[in-house]
XYZ file of C-alpha atoms in Angstrom:
688
model
C -29.634 24.373 84.658
C -31.674 23.103 81.745
C -30.584 24.653 78.456
C -33.146 26.029 76.103
C -33.290 24.624 72.633
C -32.385 27.241 70.047
C -35.274 27.924 67.732
C -34.979 30.735 65.177
C -37.462 33.432 65.796
C -37.927 34.030 62.094
C -38.399 31.347 59.476
C -36.399 33.457 57.014
C -33.311 32.735 59.085
C -33.815 29.032 58.374
C -34.084 29.655 54.657
C -31.036 31.872 54.758
C -28.966 29.226 56.559
C -30.209 26.584 54.128
C -29.351 28.576 51.012
C -26.027 29.544 52.553
C -25.232 25.912 53.208
C -26.262 24.899 49.736
C -24.202 27.735 48.264
C -21.119 26.678 50.228
C -21.676 23.059 49.230
C -22.040 24.040 45.577
C -18.982 26.271 45.752
C -16.985 23.483 47.366
C -18.117 21.023 44.713
C -17.271 23.517 41.975
C -13.790 24.084 43.379
C -13.359 20.320 43.724
C -14.420 19.770 40.110
C -11.941 22.335 38.796
C -9.137 21.128 41.078
C -9.616 17.481 40.088
C -9.920 18.491 36.423
C -6.655 20.379 36.731
C -4.942 17.328 38.210
C -6.327 15.046 35.512
C -4.874 17.238 32.765
C -6.114 17.689 29.196
C -8.256 14.885 27.775
C -7.341 13.584 24.338
C -9.521 15.121 21.661
C -9.463 12.012 19.498
C -12.106 10.071 17.684
C -12.243 7.813 14.659
C -11.525 9.495 11.333
C -11.138 8.240 7.778
C -7.613 7.430 6.641
C -6.900 8.537 3.074
C -4.402 6.971 0.663
C -2.614 9.036 -1.978
C -0.793 7.812 -5.081
C 2.709 8.802 -6.128
C 1.366 11.820 -8.044
C -0.693 13.094 -5.082
C -4.028 11.778 -6.340
C -6.425 10.065 -3.927
C -6.465 6.318 -4.583
C -8.708 5.238 -1.708
C -9.584 5.540 1.931
C -10.248 3.491 5.015
C -13.334 4.449 7.021
C -13.451 1.824 9.758
C -17.024 1.222 10.906
C -18.264 4.734 10.130
C -17.508 7.387 7.539
C -15.409 10.163 9.092
C -13.084 12.953 7.993
C -11.270 15.746 9.799
C -11.083 19.254 8.377
C -9.599 22.380 9.902
C -11.949 25.102 11.108
C -10.736 27.489 8.412
C -11.720 24.894 5.792
C -15.339 24.820 6.943
C -17.857 27.236 5.428
C -18.534 30.214 7.769
C -22.244 29.571 7.159
C -21.909 26.217 8.937
C -20.233 27.792 11.955
C -22.806 30.600 12.276
C -25.790 28.303 11.790
C -24.485 25.785 14.323
C -23.806 28.420 16.984
C -27.193 30.075 16.355
C -29.173 26.908 17.050
C -26.909 24.993 19.439
C -24.945 27.482 21.554
C -25.315 31.230 20.977
C -23.038 32.107 23.920
C -20.330 29.613 23.044
C -17.509 32.175 22.994
C -18.701 33.747 26.255
C -19.204 30.845 28.683
C -16.685 28.481 30.257
C -18.386 25.302 29.180
C -21.764 25.761 30.885
C -24.591 28.161 29.983
C -25.860 28.769 33.528
C -29.025 30.573 32.450
C -30.076 27.722 30.167
C -29.080 25.161 32.791
C -31.223 26.865 35.447
C -34.242 26.900 33.169
C -33.750 23.255 32.197
C -33.192 22.218 35.826
C -36.406 23.891 36.926
C -38.317 22.110 34.196
C -36.710 18.775 35.195
C -37.664 19.284 38.860
C -41.240 19.968 37.933
C -41.444 16.834 35.786
C -39.081 14.754 38.011
C -37.172 13.711 34.902
C -34.057 14.575 32.916
C -35.799 15.358 29.665
C -34.836 19.015 29.259
C -31.447 19.727 27.716
C -29.280 22.799 27.990
C -26.016 21.354 26.767
C -23.392 23.646 25.328
C -21.267 22.601 22.375
C -18.489 21.712 24.785
C -20.789 19.428 26.759
C -22.012 17.771 23.579
C -18.434 17.349 22.377
C -17.465 15.725 25.690
C -20.439 13.379 25.417
C -19.599 12.451 21.821
C -15.996 11.708 22.685
C -16.179 9.874 25.968
C -19.712 9.052 27.083
C -22.991 7.423 26.156
C -26.165 9.373 25.519
C -28.129 7.859 28.405
C -30.016 10.347 30.580
C -28.667 9.725 34.068
C -27.128 11.768 36.890
C -23.940 9.679 36.714
C -23.448 10.493 33.052
C -24.131 14.189 33.693
C -21.501 14.317 36.443
C -18.916 12.655 34.215
C -19.882 15.009 31.412
C -19.286 17.981 33.718
C -15.763 16.801 34.507
C -14.870 16.312 30.854
C -16.428 19.668 29.944
C -14.315 21.499 32.502
C -11.153 19.731 31.388
C -11.809 20.498 27.717
C -12.513 24.185 28.416
C -9.536 24.410 30.748
C -6.948 23.091 28.299
C -8.240 23.875 24.796
C -9.138 27.053 22.939
C -12.674 27.797 21.791
C -11.689 27.323 18.153
C -10.149 23.922 18.902
C -13.337 22.875 20.695
C -15.571 24.126 17.883
C -13.421 22.398 15.271
C -13.561 19.155 17.211
C -17.326 19.371 17.685
C -18.007 19.969 13.994
C -15.746 17.052 13.057
C -17.378 14.546 15.404
C -21.111 15.319 15.543
C -23.335 12.655 13.974
C -25.472 13.552 10.955
C -27.028 10.143 10.332
C -26.497 7.751 7.411
C -23.116 6.715 8.842
C -21.698 10.241 8.398
C -19.728 11.616 11.342
C -18.508 15.201 11.100
C -19.369 18.068 8.801
C -17.108 16.956 5.943
C -18.621 13.470 5.750
C -22.124 14.971 5.984
C -21.405 17.535 3.284
C -20.100 14.860 0.930
C -22.998 12.560 1.676
C -25.881 15.024 1.382
C -24.520 17.474 -1.216
C -21.504 15.751 -2.819
C -19.210 18.666 -2.024
C -16.654 19.734 0.527
C -17.717 21.505 3.732
C -15.851 24.598 2.533
C -18.251 24.967 -0.411
C -21.593 24.856 1.421
C -24.092 27.646 0.812
C -26.113 29.264 3.598
C -29.164 27.149 2.744
C -27.120 23.923 2.698
C -25.272 24.824 5.896
C -28.451 25.616 7.804
C -29.980 22.350 6.634
C -27.014 20.369 7.914
C -27.058 22.286 11.209
C -30.658 21.148 11.655
C -29.829 17.443 11.589
C -27.741 16.628 14.727
C -30.633 17.293 17.159
C -32.309 14.178 15.717
C -30.369 12.575 12.809
C -33.237 10.300 11.813
C -36.088 12.712 12.555
C -34.510 15.739 10.896
C -32.728 14.088 7.966
C -34.099 15.593 4.737
C -33.768 12.157 3.152
C -35.998 10.619 5.830
C -38.462 13.432 6.537
C -38.026 16.519 4.406
C -40.896 18.397 6.090
C -39.352 18.112 9.548
C -35.925 19.046 8.203
C -37.155 22.128 6.342
C -39.154 23.327 9.360
C -36.071 23.174 11.589
C -33.886 24.725 8.873
C -36.209 27.742 8.697
C -36.152 28.002 12.487
C -32.345 28.226 12.318
C -32.409 30.824 9.534
C -34.985 32.866 11.436
C -32.857 32.804 14.581
C -29.842 33.930 12.591
C -31.796 36.816 11.085
C -33.252 37.946 14.424
C -29.768 37.897 15.970
C -28.371 39.934 13.046
C -26.150 37.097 11.894
C -27.650 37.297 8.392
C -29.661 39.938 6.574
C -33.340 39.751 5.765
C -32.490 39.171 2.107
C -30.171 36.272 2.978
C -32.886 34.806 5.167
C -35.459 34.998 2.401
C -33.211 33.557 -0.328
C -31.873 30.724 1.802
C -35.281 29.713 3.155
C -36.669 29.548 -0.389
C -33.714 27.800 -2.034
C -34.452 24.356 -3.445
C -31.780 21.931 -2.354
C -30.581 18.973 -4.413
C -29.477 15.974 -2.358
C -26.866 13.475 -3.455
C -27.257 10.825 -0.770
C -23.875 9.352 -1.673
C -21.731 6.682 -0.027
C -24.619 4.477 1.071
C -23.131 1.794 -1.179
C -19.351 1.669 -1.037
C -17.715 1.604 -4.431
C -14.984 -0.970 -5.078
C -11.608 0.420 -4.085
C -8.923 1.161 -6.657
C -6.008 -1.284 -6.405
C -7.595 -3.124 -3.446
C -4.741 -5.610 -2.988
C -2.291 -2.716 -2.959
C -4.358 -0.860 -0.360
C -4.414 -3.938 1.857
C -0.629 -4.018 1.618
C -0.456 -0.326 2.557
C -2.671 -0.922 5.594
C -0.457 -3.718 6.915
C 2.721 -1.767 6.218
C 1.373 1.331 8.007
C 0.391 -0.738 11.039
C 3.906 -2.184 11.121
C 5.572 1.235 10.763
C 3.473 2.817 13.529
C 3.497 -0.345 15.654
C -0.279 -0.450 16.024
C -3.232 -2.513 14.835
C -4.901 -2.161 11.451
C -8.188 -0.872 12.896
C -6.337 2.046 14.479
C -4.910 2.869 11.058
C -8.315 2.604 9.368
C -9.958 5.030 11.767
C -6.951 7.150 12.673
C -7.502 10.008 10.243
C -4.078 9.554 8.638
C -2.980 10.761 5.243
C -0.809 8.013 3.807
C 1.266 8.824 0.746
C 2.057 5.726 -1.274
C 4.210 4.611 -4.177
C 1.290 3.602 -6.422
C 1.196 4.893 -9.978
C -2.497 4.745 -10.802
C -1.802 4.719 -14.542
C 0.497 1.698 -14.262
C -1.976 -0.036 -11.950
C -4.751 0.317 -14.513
C -2.491 -0.997 -17.269
C -1.502 -4.015 -15.200
C -5.094 -4.859 -14.314
C -6.253 -4.349 -17.904
C -3.472 -6.477 -19.412
C -3.968 -9.304 -16.943
C -7.711 -9.346 -17.601
C -7.258 -9.339 -21.378
C -4.670 -12.139 -21.409
C -6.284 -14.692 -19.090
C -9.315 -16.588 -20.338
C -12.414 -15.531 -18.383
C -13.480 -19.153 -18.031
C -10.223 -20.179 -16.370
C -9.865 -20.519 -12.583
C -6.153 -19.763 -12.754
C -4.864 -17.076 -10.394
C -2.053 -14.558 -10.546
C 0.181 -12.334 -8.471
C 2.085 -9.441 -10.030
C 4.296 -6.611 -8.773
C 5.847 -3.677 -10.635
C 8.581 -1.871 -8.718
C 10.988 1.028 -9.118
C 14.422 -0.655 -9.078
C 16.212 2.356 -7.627
C 14.019 2.657 -4.507
C 11.919 -0.498 -4.137
C 8.710 1.537 -4.322
C 5.863 -0.635 -5.619
C 4.221 1.109 -8.577
C 1.508 -1.466 -9.284
C 0.322 -4.651 -7.614
C -2.285 -7.300 -8.359
C -2.879 -10.041 -5.792
C -5.566 -12.002 -7.609
C -8.117 -11.881 -10.398
C -11.145 -10.836 -8.352
C -10.861 -9.070 -5.002
C -14.547 -9.494 -4.190
C -14.218 -13.267 -4.479
C -10.834 -13.605 -2.764
C -8.911 -11.053 -0.714
C -5.869 -13.345 -0.417
C -2.892 -11.393 -1.772
C -0.886 -13.763 -3.950
C 1.705 -11.109 -4.768
C 3.000 -10.722 -1.211
C 1.627 -13.645 0.812
C 1.636 -16.701 -1.441
C 4.868 -18.697 -1.601
C 5.348 -20.646 -4.808
C 8.245 -22.382 -6.577
C 9.932 -19.834 -8.890
C 11.361 -22.373 -11.334
C 14.108 -21.107 -13.593
C 13.702 -17.468 -12.536
C 15.878 -18.531 -9.588
C 18.781 -19.126 -12.004
C 19.557 -15.407 -12.027
C 20.847 -15.759 -8.457
C 22.735 -18.947 -9.343
C 24.556 -17.341 -12.237
C 25.424 -14.265 -10.194
C 27.187 -16.651 -7.786
C 28.836 -18.434 -10.728
C 30.143 -15.172 -12.216
C 31.579 -14.272 -8.814
C 33.351 -17.633 -8.666
C 35.246 -17.936 -11.921
C 32.529 -18.330 -14.561
C 32.227 -16.006 -17.537
C 29.517 -15.757 -20.208
C 31.731 -18.089 -22.311
C 32.151 -20.859 -19.727
C 31.304 -24.091 -21.553
C 29.583 -27.138 -20.032
C 28.043 -30.081 -21.817
C 24.270 -30.210 -22.178
C 23.229 -33.839 -22.192
C 21.157 -36.177 -19.994
C 23.137 -36.479 -16.768
C 22.609 -38.452 -13.568
C 24.139 -36.970 -10.429
C 24.970 -39.203 -7.493
C 24.355 -37.259 -4.300
C 26.092 -37.566 -0.948
C 23.290 -39.687 0.506
C 23.676 -42.202 -2.330
C 20.560 -41.080 -4.152
C 20.677 -40.294 -7.852
C 19.315 -36.988 -9.159
C 18.702 -36.621 -12.888
C 17.297 -33.253 -13.984
C 15.745 -32.913 -17.402
C 15.404 -30.106 -19.907
C 12.114 -28.840 -21.306
C 10.530 -31.513 -23.516
C 13.702 -33.599 -23.226
C 15.740 -31.363 -25.564
C 19.529 -31.275 -25.148
C 22.401 -29.825 -27.134
C 24.480 -32.985 -26.609
C 27.542 -30.780 -26.833
C 29.139 -28.055 -24.724
C 27.205 -24.785 -24.551
C 28.172 -21.445 -23.037
C 26.686 -19.900 -19.906
C 25.126 -17.221 -22.134
C 23.303 -19.820 -24.199
C 22.448 -21.973 -21.177
C 20.672 -19.027 -19.557
C 18.917 -17.955 -22.772
C 17.655 -21.511 -23.407
C 17.155 -22.252 -19.688
C 19.254 -25.414 -19.751
C 18.616 -27.281 -16.501
C 21.575 -29.653 -16.716
C 23.987 -26.733 -17.015
C 22.344 -25.086 -13.964
C 22.545 -28.180 -11.742
C 26.162 -28.849 -12.758
C 26.973 -25.265 -11.796
C 25.205 -25.533 -8.459
C 27.053 -28.740 -7.604
C 30.385 -27.224 -8.609
C 29.819 -24.112 -6.480
C 28.370 -26.074 -3.589
C 24.630 -25.825 -2.896
C 25.154 -23.636 0.192
C 26.707 -20.966 -2.013
C 23.383 -20.470 -3.817
C 21.505 -20.283 -0.498
C 23.885 -17.595 0.782
C 23.706 -15.678 -2.502
C 19.899 -15.716 -2.552
C 19.920 -14.231 0.962
C 21.992 -11.331 -0.367
C 19.220 -10.710 -2.880
C 16.716 -10.410 -0.022
C 15.150 -13.869 -0.353
C 14.270 -14.719 3.252
C 12.297 -17.912 2.636
C 13.598 -21.250 3.875
C 15.999 -22.484 1.184
C 17.319 -26.075 1.264
C 20.953 -26.449 0.191
C 20.296 -29.109 -2.450
C 21.269 -29.408 -6.160
C 17.660 -28.909 -7.305
C 17.530 -25.431 -5.727
C 19.181 -24.228 -8.946
C 15.880 -25.009 -10.675
C 13.796 -22.996 -8.204
C 12.339 -25.802 -6.101
C 12.004 -23.708 -2.899
C 8.960 -21.502 -2.248
C 9.203 -17.700 -2.467
C 6.936 -14.666 -2.884
C 6.516 -12.581 -6.017
C 7.428 -9.421 -4.096
C 10.737 -10.878 -2.871
C 11.684 -12.148 -6.324
C 10.906 -8.794 -7.941
C 12.967 -6.953 -5.323
C 15.823 -9.389 -5.950
C 15.759 -8.678 -9.676
C 15.518 -4.982 -8.845
C 18.939 -5.251 -7.192
C 20.397 -6.568 -10.444
C 18.714 -3.730 -12.342
C 20.076 -0.987 -10.062
C 23.653 -2.229 -10.071
C 23.622 -4.141 -6.805
C 22.157 -1.716 -4.259
C 19.922 -3.076 -1.525
C 16.232 -2.265 -1.886
C 13.223 -3.155 0.203
C 9.857 -3.478 -1.480
C 7.515 -0.910 0.077
C 4.260 0.941 -0.562
C 4.524 3.977 1.772
C 6.624 7.127 1.432
C 5.049 9.326 4.107
C 2.411 9.266 6.860
C 0.733 12.426 8.182
C -1.495 12.341 11.261
C -4.881 14.013 11.576
C -3.266 17.221 12.825
C -1.065 17.523 9.763
C 2.145 16.410 11.454
C 4.491 14.174 9.469
C 5.067 11.146 11.707
C 6.914 8.982 9.166
C 8.862 9.791 6.026
C 10.967 7.324 4.108
C 14.458 8.554 3.400
C 15.247 8.830 -0.288
C 18.760 7.475 -0.303
C 20.631 4.840 -2.262
C 20.735 1.517 -0.474
C 23.921 -0.195 0.606
C 26.014 -1.713 -2.195
C 25.434 -5.431 -1.619
C 26.293 -6.910 -5.013
C 29.273 -6.308 -7.261
C 28.487 -3.575 -9.808
C 30.447 -5.151 -12.664
C 29.005 -8.615 -12.075
C 25.415 -7.352 -11.959
C 25.912 -5.572 -15.276
C 27.335 -8.725 -16.899
C 24.366 -10.669 -15.508
C 21.935 -8.064 -16.868
C 23.414 -8.461 -20.339
C 23.104 -12.233 -20.043
C 19.444 -11.846 -19.062
C 18.754 -9.808 -22.222
C 19.686 -12.966 -24.138
C 16.308 -14.641 -23.694
C 14.965 -12.274 -26.387
C 17.980 -12.564 -28.736
C 17.506 -15.128 -31.534
C 21.268 -15.209 -32.196
C 21.439 -17.405 -29.074
C 19.024 -19.982 -30.492
C 20.474 -23.470 -30.185
C 18.906 -26.894 -29.740
C 15.722 -24.900 -29.101
C 14.602 -21.290 -29.367
C 15.482 -18.766 -26.682
C 12.781 -18.791 -23.987
C 11.604 -15.255 -24.700
C 11.189 -15.769 -28.434
C 7.376 -15.871 -28.297
C 7.180 -12.284 -27.019
C 10.449 -10.826 -28.358
C 8.818 -9.261 -31.404
C 6.340 -7.360 -29.190
C 9.090 -5.519 -27.314
C 10.306 -2.160 -28.595
C 13.373 -1.756 -26.377
C 15.979 -3.799 -24.530
C 14.827 -5.689 -21.444
C 16.550 -8.197 -19.196
C 14.340 -11.046 -18.016
C 13.974 -14.688 -17.099
C 11.013 -17.028 -17.317
C 10.392 -19.993 -15.058
C 8.046 -22.959 -15.189
C 7.265 -25.836 -12.861
C 4.433 -28.342 -13.131
C 2.187 -25.966 -11.175
C 3.704 -22.492 -11.597
C 4.539 -20.130 -14.418
C 6.729 -17.039 -13.886
C 8.185 -14.132 -15.804
C 10.381 -11.489 -14.174
C 12.257 -8.776 -16.012
C 13.288 -5.155 -16.036
C 14.418 -2.031 -17.806
C 16.576 0.610 -16.087
C 13.313 2.319 -15.015
C 11.014 -0.538 -13.953
C 11.165 -4.144 -12.750
C 8.107 -6.355 -12.936
C 7.282 -9.958 -12.107
C 4.240 -12.153 -12.721
C 3.251 -15.516 -11.319
C 0.293 -17.556 -12.562
C -1.012 -20.855 -11.258
C -3.840 -22.515 -9.374
C -4.450 -21.969 -5.663
C -4.883 -25.704 -5.178
C -1.634 -26.501 -7.044
C -3.343 -28.125 -10.007
C -0.805 -28.790 -12.798
C -0.568 -26.444 -15.774
C -1.495 -28.706 -18.677
C -2.681 -26.242 -21.324
C -0.140 -24.448 -23.491
C -1.974 -21.151 -23.122
C -1.814 -21.416 -19.313
C 1.976 -21.736 -19.367
C 2.166 -18.656 -21.629
C -0.010 -16.361 -19.469
C 2.841 -15.013 -17.329
C 5.049 -14.131 -20.316
C 2.228 -12.477 -22.208
C 1.044 -10.420 -19.230
C 4.630 -9.326 -18.558
C 5.328 -8.354 -22.178
C 2.033 -6.506 -22.660
C 2.437 -4.596 -19.403
C 6.083 -3.635 -19.914
C 5.362 -2.357 -23.401
C 2.376 -0.311 -22.174
C 4.214 0.926 -19.074
C 7.152 2.255 -21.099
C 5.091 4.065 -23.735
C 5.673 7.447 -22.095
C 9.172 6.681 -20.797
C 12.289 7.653 -22.753
C 14.318 4.716 -24.053
C 17.187 4.177 -21.648
C 20.078 1.747 -21.870
C 21.780 -0.008 -18.999
C 24.882 1.971 -18.047
C 28.159 0.125 -18.615
C 30.280 0.468 -15.448
C 34.042 0.851 -15.410
C 35.863 -2.454 -15.432
C 33.615 -4.093 -18.020
C 34.381 -4.656 -21.722
C 32.176 -5.709 -24.632
C 33.401 -8.338 -27.057
C 31.806 -9.775 -30.207
C 31.316 -13.485 -29.461
C 30.305 -16.495 -31.518
C 27.299 -17.944 -29.605
C 28.105 -21.530 -30.575
C 31.693 -21.714 -29.354
C 31.766 -18.898 -26.847
C 34.930 -17.562 -28.483
C 35.645 -14.275 -30.186
C 33.673 -14.050 -33.409
C 35.330 -13.803 -36.787
C 33.888 -12.531 -40.077
C 33.153 -16.154 -40.940
C 30.855 -16.814 -37.988
C 27.214 -17.113 -39.028
C 26.057 -15.199 -35.953
C 27.670 -13.013 -33.373
C 26.560 -11.228 -30.228
C 28.290 -8.556 -28.202
C 28.805 -9.978 -24.732
C 30.240 -8.248 -21.714
C 33.024 -9.451 -19.445
C 34.802 -8.135 -16.434
C 38.216 -6.919 -17.528
C 40.706 -9.724 -17.809
C 38.106 -12.496 -18.246
C 37.118 -12.076 -21.909
C 38.199 -14.926 -24.236
C 41.379 -14.273 -26.183
C 40.936 -17.131 -28.694
C 38.940 -16.574 -31.882
C 36.372 -19.007 -33.198
C 37.862 -21.611 -35.566
C 34.676 -23.578 -36.065
C 33.341 -21.259 -38.742
C 35.881 -21.031 -41.571
C 35.716 -20.725 -45.383
C 34.221 -23.761 -47.133
C 37.537 -24.693 -48.803
C 39.420 -27.110 -46.599
C 36.317 -27.932 -44.586
C 37.637 -31.394 -43.588
C 40.946 -29.949 -42.475
C 39.032 -27.287 -40.522
C 36.910 -29.841 -38.667
C 39.935 -31.890 -37.611
C 41.681 -28.710 -36.567
C 38.592 -27.576 -34.663
C 38.420 -30.848 -32.711
C 42.103 -30.597 -31.853
C 41.746 -26.979 -30.856
C 38.680 -27.710 -28.761
C 40.438 -30.502 -26.839
C 43.418 -28.255 -26.139
C 41.389 -25.252 -25.087
C 38.789 -26.876 -22.879
C 38.195 -24.780 -19.789
C 38.771 -26.026 -16.270
C 35.016 -26.487 -15.648
C 34.465 -28.546 -18.804
C 37.503 -30.753 -18.082
C 36.308 -31.254 -14.519
C 32.811 -32.313 -15.593
C 34.215 -34.561 -18.342
C 36.085 -36.437 -15.624
C 33.136 -36.602 -13.220
C 30.283 -37.293 -15.621
């Protein structure tokens, strides 16, 4: 039997089945969207934000903005006027819907069907936020579907206040300003928390078309949309009629700031912070720049300004010479000031932390620490005269003193360090064994490649200013390990502390008594009682200093150094040419010393005078600088020198006696000297 084809008797049945099918399809799709969104979990509400740097006193010293200018502020730190104006014009039912305003969507969809386009918009704040975070602004069905998924996920896993906060911190206001805080600073030079109703409604007008509605581009368009927002707020009883009138008639003053970025404070320091933060968080520098972090640093802005000012005033403007300088807290290793070059705009290369140069005689501090640990005392006598050393490979090495000056007699370690006698240093290095100096320098944190050769005593290896300053900092703090650093704490955009440096004393690496004795020896470069065949090396700046410092200068053909410290601050300066041109002018050789002296004096103006603490196991003895023996009332000069207990000289000076019997005294002195020669002097007399 032939079956009859079923044909509905009433066309309304067909429509009913069609709408029913569409409804079921839509319901299925909706369930699928929510189910898939649930499985995908919460999307990350992250976008680029400015990273801000703070100095040691909590003051802002700079910020990193990546490609755009962005900040993140909490919802409670945004003016209520901004929130009300934004909701009034963008999404009046924000707190009522679940991400989609169905009534607005239906109206927009009908308009789109009529025009066969996607021109009408009915996006909620959540949809706009999803688009800003994850998608492009192209008008396509694919983008709209993706937007729907992200919208559902955001609404499913985050509160309305979190969504609103995120939206206000990411929406674009033109002129490179992303987020309400950046916009508020740019247009009105104030924080978003301080915006008036008129200012807030003006800013709320901009995101619909940042170029078209910017009051700096087209004030007429901007003011028309601002009044539309204020009118909507009044009609919806968000503001009173009086507020509407006053705000719509208020004349706004625009700042238009940040178009031209101002030079950063301490730019070389900030570069160092950026690299250190990336290393701490194990990420790239761009992620730090745009991560919205608050980075608390060790910089003392006052000291930074003094360092920059002193360097600029000392160096001749016409000179091409460069410099690297670091000031550090010796107890922690925190860098208080840093200069990596003379002009950051012309060269961003950081000579304080990246350049490796020969430190010259500043390296002798490490040599004499090793010597003091291996039998030397401040009174150890070695002859200062031209000396040729035959090395193991058969080659002859003959170091020379500055300008060819020699004592041509035995001098003490104290005087050798104060006068920077090179022959004494090389003899000491050979006696100890060159590897001993390499191992000792490693203890001081010097991680550069150091050849175990006699000339290393004269600083012929290449090192950084930062490493040398940290090494001297260990002498200043009594031998505790320190690591030079610029960061104390990092806070993420949500206010969570994700890194905090522990404030604890480093491991005791060096001997406390020996470091104190070495510190006292290093004060000798400013003490004229140690003058000998030439003046002490710090004599040119000694009169400028108003308290006791320990320091050492160093000079090579191409480099000039000065490193020194007080109990509160250690600072080092290098000057030289990037292309290794020789230093031929007297003033060029003096730059490092003068910058160091001027800075240390200025830096300590507001610091109480503090002496180096004498540790147990150390004694002070009045010594004759010429003989290295205990001074008598007849000695022309004397200096209190410090020794570890049991190592101070017992014999008194016999060189300086009353004038009567002078001939007898000289013969007696020669006899006494021959009998009392130390083991080191006798050894070198035999060898050289």
